[in-house]
PDB file of C-alpha atoms in Angstrom:
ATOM      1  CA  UNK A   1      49.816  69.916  10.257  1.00  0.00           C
ATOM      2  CA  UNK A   2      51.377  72.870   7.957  1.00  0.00           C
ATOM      3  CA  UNK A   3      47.703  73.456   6.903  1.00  0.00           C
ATOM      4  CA  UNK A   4      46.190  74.020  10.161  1.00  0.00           C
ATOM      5  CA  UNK A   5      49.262  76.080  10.798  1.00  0.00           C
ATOM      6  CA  UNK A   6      48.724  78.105   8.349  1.00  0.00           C
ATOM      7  CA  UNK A   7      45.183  78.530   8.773  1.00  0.00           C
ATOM      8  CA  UNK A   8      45.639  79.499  12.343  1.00  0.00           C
ATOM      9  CA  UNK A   9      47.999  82.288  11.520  1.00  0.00           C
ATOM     10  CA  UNK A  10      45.740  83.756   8.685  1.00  0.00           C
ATOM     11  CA  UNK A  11      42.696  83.573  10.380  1.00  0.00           C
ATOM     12  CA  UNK A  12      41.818  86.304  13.096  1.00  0.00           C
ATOM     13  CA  UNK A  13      39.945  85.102  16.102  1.00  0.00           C
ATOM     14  CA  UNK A  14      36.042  85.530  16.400  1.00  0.00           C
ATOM     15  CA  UNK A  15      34.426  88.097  18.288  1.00  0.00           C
ATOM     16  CA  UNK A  16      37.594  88.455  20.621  1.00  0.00           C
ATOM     17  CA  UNK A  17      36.112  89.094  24.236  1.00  0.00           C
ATOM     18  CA  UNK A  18      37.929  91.653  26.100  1.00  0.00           C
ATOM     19  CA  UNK A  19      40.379  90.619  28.750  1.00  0.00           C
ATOM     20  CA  UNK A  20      40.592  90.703  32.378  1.00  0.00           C
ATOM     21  CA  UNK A  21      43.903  90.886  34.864  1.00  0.00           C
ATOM     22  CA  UNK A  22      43.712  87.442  35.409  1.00  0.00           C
ATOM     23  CA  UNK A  23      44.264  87.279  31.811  1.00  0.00           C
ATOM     24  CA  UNK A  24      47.164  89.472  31.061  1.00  0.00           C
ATOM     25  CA  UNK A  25      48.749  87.861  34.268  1.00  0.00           C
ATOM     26  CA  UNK A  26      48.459  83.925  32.352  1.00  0.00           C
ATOM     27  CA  UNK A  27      49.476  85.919  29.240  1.00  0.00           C
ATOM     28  CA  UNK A  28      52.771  87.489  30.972  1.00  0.00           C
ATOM     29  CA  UNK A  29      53.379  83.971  32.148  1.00  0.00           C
ATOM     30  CA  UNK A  30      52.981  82.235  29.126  1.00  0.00           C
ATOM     31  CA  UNK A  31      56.011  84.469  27.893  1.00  0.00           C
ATOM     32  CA  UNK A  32      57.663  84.009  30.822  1.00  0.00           C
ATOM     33  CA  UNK A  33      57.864  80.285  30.036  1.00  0.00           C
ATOM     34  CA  UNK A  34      58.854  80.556  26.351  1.00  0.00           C
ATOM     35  CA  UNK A  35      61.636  78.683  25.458  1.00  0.00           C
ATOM     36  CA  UNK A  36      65.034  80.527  25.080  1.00  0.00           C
ATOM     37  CA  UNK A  37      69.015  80.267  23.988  1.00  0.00           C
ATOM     38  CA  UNK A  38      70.176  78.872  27.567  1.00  0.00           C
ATOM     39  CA  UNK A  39      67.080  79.796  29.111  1.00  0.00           C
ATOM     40  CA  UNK A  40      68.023  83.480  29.257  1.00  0.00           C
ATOM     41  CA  UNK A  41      64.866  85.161  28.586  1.00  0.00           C
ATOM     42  CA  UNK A  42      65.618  88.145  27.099  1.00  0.00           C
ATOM     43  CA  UNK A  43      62.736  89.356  26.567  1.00  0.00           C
ATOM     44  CA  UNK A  44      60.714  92.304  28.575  1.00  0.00           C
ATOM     45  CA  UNK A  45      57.072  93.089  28.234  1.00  0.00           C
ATOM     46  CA  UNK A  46      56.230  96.853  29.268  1.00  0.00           C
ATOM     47  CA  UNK A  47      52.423  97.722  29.927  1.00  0.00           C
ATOM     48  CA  UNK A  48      51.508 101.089  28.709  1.00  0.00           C
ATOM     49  CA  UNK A  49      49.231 102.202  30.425  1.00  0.00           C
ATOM     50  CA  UNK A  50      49.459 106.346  30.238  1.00  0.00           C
ATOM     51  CA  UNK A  51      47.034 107.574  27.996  1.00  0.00           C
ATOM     52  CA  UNK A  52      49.817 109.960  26.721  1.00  0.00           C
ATOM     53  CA  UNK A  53      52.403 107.513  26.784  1.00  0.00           C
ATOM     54  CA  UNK A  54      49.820 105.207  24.253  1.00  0.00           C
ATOM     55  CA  UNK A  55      49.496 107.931  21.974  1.00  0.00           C
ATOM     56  CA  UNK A  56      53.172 108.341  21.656  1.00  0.00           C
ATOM     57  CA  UNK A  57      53.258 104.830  20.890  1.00  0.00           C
ATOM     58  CA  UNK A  58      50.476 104.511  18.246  1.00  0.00           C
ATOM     59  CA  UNK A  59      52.234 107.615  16.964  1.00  0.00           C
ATOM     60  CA  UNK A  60      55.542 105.773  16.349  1.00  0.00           C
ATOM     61  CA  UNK A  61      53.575 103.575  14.270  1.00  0.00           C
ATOM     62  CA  UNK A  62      53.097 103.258  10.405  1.00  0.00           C
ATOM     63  CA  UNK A  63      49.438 104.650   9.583  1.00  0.00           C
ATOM     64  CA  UNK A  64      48.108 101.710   8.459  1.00  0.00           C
ATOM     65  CA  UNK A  65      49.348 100.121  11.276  1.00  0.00           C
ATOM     66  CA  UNK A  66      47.696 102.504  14.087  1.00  0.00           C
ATOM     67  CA  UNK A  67      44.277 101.865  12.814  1.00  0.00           C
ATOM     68  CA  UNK A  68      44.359  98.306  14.583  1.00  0.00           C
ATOM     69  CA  UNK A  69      45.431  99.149  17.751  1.00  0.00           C
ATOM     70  CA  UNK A  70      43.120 101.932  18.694  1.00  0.00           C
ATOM     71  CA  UNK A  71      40.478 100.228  20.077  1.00  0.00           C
ATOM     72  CA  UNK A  72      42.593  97.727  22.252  1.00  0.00           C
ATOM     73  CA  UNK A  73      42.613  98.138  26.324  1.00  0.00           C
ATOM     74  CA  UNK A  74      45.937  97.304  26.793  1.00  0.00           C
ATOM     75  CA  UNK A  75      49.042  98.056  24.989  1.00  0.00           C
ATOM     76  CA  UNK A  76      52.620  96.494  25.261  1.00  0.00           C
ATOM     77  CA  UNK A  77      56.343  96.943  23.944  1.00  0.00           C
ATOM     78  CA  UNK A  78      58.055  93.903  23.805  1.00  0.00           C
ATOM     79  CA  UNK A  79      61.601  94.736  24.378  1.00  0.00           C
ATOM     80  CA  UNK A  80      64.770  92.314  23.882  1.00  0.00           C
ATOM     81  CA  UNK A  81      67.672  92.368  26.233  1.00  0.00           C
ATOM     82  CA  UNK A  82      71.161  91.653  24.227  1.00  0.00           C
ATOM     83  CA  UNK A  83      72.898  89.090  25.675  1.00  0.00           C
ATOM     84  CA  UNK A  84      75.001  86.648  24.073  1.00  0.00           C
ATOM     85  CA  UNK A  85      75.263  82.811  24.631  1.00  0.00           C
ATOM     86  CA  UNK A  86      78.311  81.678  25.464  1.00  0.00           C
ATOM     87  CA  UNK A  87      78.509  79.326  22.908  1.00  0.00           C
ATOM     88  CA  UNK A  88      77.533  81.798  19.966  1.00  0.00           C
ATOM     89  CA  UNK A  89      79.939  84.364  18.313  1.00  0.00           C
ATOM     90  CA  UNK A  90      79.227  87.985  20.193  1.00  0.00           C
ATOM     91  CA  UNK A  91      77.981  89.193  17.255  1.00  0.00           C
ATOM     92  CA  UNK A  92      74.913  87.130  16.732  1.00  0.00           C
ATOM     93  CA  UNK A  93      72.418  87.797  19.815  1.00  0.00           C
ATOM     94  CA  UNK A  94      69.064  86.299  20.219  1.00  0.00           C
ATOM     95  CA  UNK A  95      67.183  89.269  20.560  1.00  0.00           C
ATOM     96  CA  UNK A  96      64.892  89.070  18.244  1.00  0.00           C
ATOM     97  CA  UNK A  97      64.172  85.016  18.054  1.00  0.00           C
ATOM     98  CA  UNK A  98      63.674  84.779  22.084  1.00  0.00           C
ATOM     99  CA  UNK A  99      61.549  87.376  21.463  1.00  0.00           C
ATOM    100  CA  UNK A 100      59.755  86.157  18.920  1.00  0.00           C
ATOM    101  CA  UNK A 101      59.256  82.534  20.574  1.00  0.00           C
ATOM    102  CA  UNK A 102      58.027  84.480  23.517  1.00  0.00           C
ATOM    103  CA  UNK A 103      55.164  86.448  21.144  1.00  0.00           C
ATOM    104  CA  UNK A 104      54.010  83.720  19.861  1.00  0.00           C
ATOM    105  CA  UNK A 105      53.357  82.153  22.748  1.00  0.00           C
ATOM    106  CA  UNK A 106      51.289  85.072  24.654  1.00  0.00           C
ATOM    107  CA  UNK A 107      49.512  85.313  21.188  1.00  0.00           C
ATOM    108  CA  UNK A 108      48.696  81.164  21.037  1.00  0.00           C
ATOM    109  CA  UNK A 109      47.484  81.546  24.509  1.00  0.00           C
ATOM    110  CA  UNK A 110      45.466  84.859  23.539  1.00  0.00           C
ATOM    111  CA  UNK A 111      43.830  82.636  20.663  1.00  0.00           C
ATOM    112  CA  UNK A 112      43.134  79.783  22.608  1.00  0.00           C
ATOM    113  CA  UNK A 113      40.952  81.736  25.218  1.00  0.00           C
ATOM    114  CA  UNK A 114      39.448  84.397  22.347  1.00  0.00           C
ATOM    115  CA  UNK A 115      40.533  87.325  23.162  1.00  0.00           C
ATOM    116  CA  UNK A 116      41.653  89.941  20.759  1.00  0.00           C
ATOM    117  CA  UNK A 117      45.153  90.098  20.159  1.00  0.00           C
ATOM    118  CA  UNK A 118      47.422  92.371  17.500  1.00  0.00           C
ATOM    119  CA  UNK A 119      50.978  93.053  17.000  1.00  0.00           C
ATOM    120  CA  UNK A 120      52.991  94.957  14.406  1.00  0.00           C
ATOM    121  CA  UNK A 121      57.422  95.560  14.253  1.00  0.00           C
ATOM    122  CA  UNK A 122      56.798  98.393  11.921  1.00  0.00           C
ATOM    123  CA  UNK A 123      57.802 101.614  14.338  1.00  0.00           C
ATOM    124  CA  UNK A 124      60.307 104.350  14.758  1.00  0.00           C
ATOM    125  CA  UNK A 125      61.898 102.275  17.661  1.00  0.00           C
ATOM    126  CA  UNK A 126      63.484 105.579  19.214  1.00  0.00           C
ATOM    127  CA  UNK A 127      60.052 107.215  19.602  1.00  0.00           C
ATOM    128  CA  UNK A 128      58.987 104.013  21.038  1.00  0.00           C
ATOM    129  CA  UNK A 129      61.487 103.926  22.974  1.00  0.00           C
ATOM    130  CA  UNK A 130      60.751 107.982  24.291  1.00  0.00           C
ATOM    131  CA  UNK A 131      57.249 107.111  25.114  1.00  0.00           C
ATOM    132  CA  UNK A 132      58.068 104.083  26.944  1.00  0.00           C
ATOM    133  CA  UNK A 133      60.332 106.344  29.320  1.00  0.00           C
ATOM    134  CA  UNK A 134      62.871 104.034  30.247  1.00  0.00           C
ATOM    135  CA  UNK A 135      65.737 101.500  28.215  1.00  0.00           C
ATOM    136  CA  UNK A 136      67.924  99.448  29.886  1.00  0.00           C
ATOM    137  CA  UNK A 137      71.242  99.488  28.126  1.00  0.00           C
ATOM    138  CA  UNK A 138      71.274  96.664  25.136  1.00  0.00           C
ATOM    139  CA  UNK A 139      68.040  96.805  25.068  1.00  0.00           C
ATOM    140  CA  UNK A 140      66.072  96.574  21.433  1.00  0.00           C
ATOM    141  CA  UNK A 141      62.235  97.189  21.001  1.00  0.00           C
ATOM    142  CA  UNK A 142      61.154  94.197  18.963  1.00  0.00           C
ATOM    143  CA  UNK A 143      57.452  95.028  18.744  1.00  0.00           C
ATOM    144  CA  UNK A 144      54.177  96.460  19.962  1.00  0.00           C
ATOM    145  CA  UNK A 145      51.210  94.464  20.970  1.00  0.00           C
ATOM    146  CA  UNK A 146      47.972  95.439  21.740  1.00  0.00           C
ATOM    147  CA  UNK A 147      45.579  92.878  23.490  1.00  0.00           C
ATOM    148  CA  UNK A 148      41.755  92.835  24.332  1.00  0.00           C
TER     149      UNK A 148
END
């Protein structure tokens, strides 16, 4: 199994079709039923869809990193919510493992029906977090994705 694993995660899909609203709504849903630490889902998926607001974005980005994302339709900031388990110590959150769990699973569903689908968590999270326009407080940006 670690071998088709691993082959899955290093290979990039094939001639990725471009998505539809149907499709970002299954993809939003498939997050929405991630697993999470007592079920808290702490994750939050912004669509950025302001022209302006994408360039600020791609803009917070490493170089090397921008290059992939221009070309995709729709652009998203995965944000994490801090909030603490009750049975954890308050200083370890689950920020950034809920959100992960929930990433991978709007990117396995983005595999399974072939359409394109990037991510990247190297950005100035404050200029993310500017472009975006609005933070709830506790919460982290955990990364960008950009799908279609």
């Amino acid at each position: 199994m670690s071998e088709t694993l691993l082959n899955l995660l290093s290979s990039p899909a094939e001639s990725p079709r471009q998505c539809t609203e149907e499709d970002i709504r299954q993809l939003m849903l498939a997050a929405r039923l991630a697993p999470s630490a007592e079920n808290y889902q702490t994750w939050r998926f912004v669509q950025v869809k302001d022209e302006g607001r994408k360039a600020a974005v791609l803009g917070a980005m490493e170089p090397e990193e921008t290059q992939q994302f221009l070309n995709c339709p729709h652009l998203f900031v995965l944000g994490g919510v801090k909030k603490t388990p009750a049975w954890r110590i308050p200083n370890q959150p689950f920020i950034a493992t809920n959100g992960g769990i929930a990433l991978a699973h709007v990117w396995l569903l983005a595999r399974e029906k072939g359409i394109g689908f990037r991510y990247t968590v190297q950005f100035d999270e404050t200029a993310v977090a500017g472009a975006v326009g609005r933070r709830k407080k506790g919460t982290r940006f955990l990364a960008v994705l950009g799908v279609g």
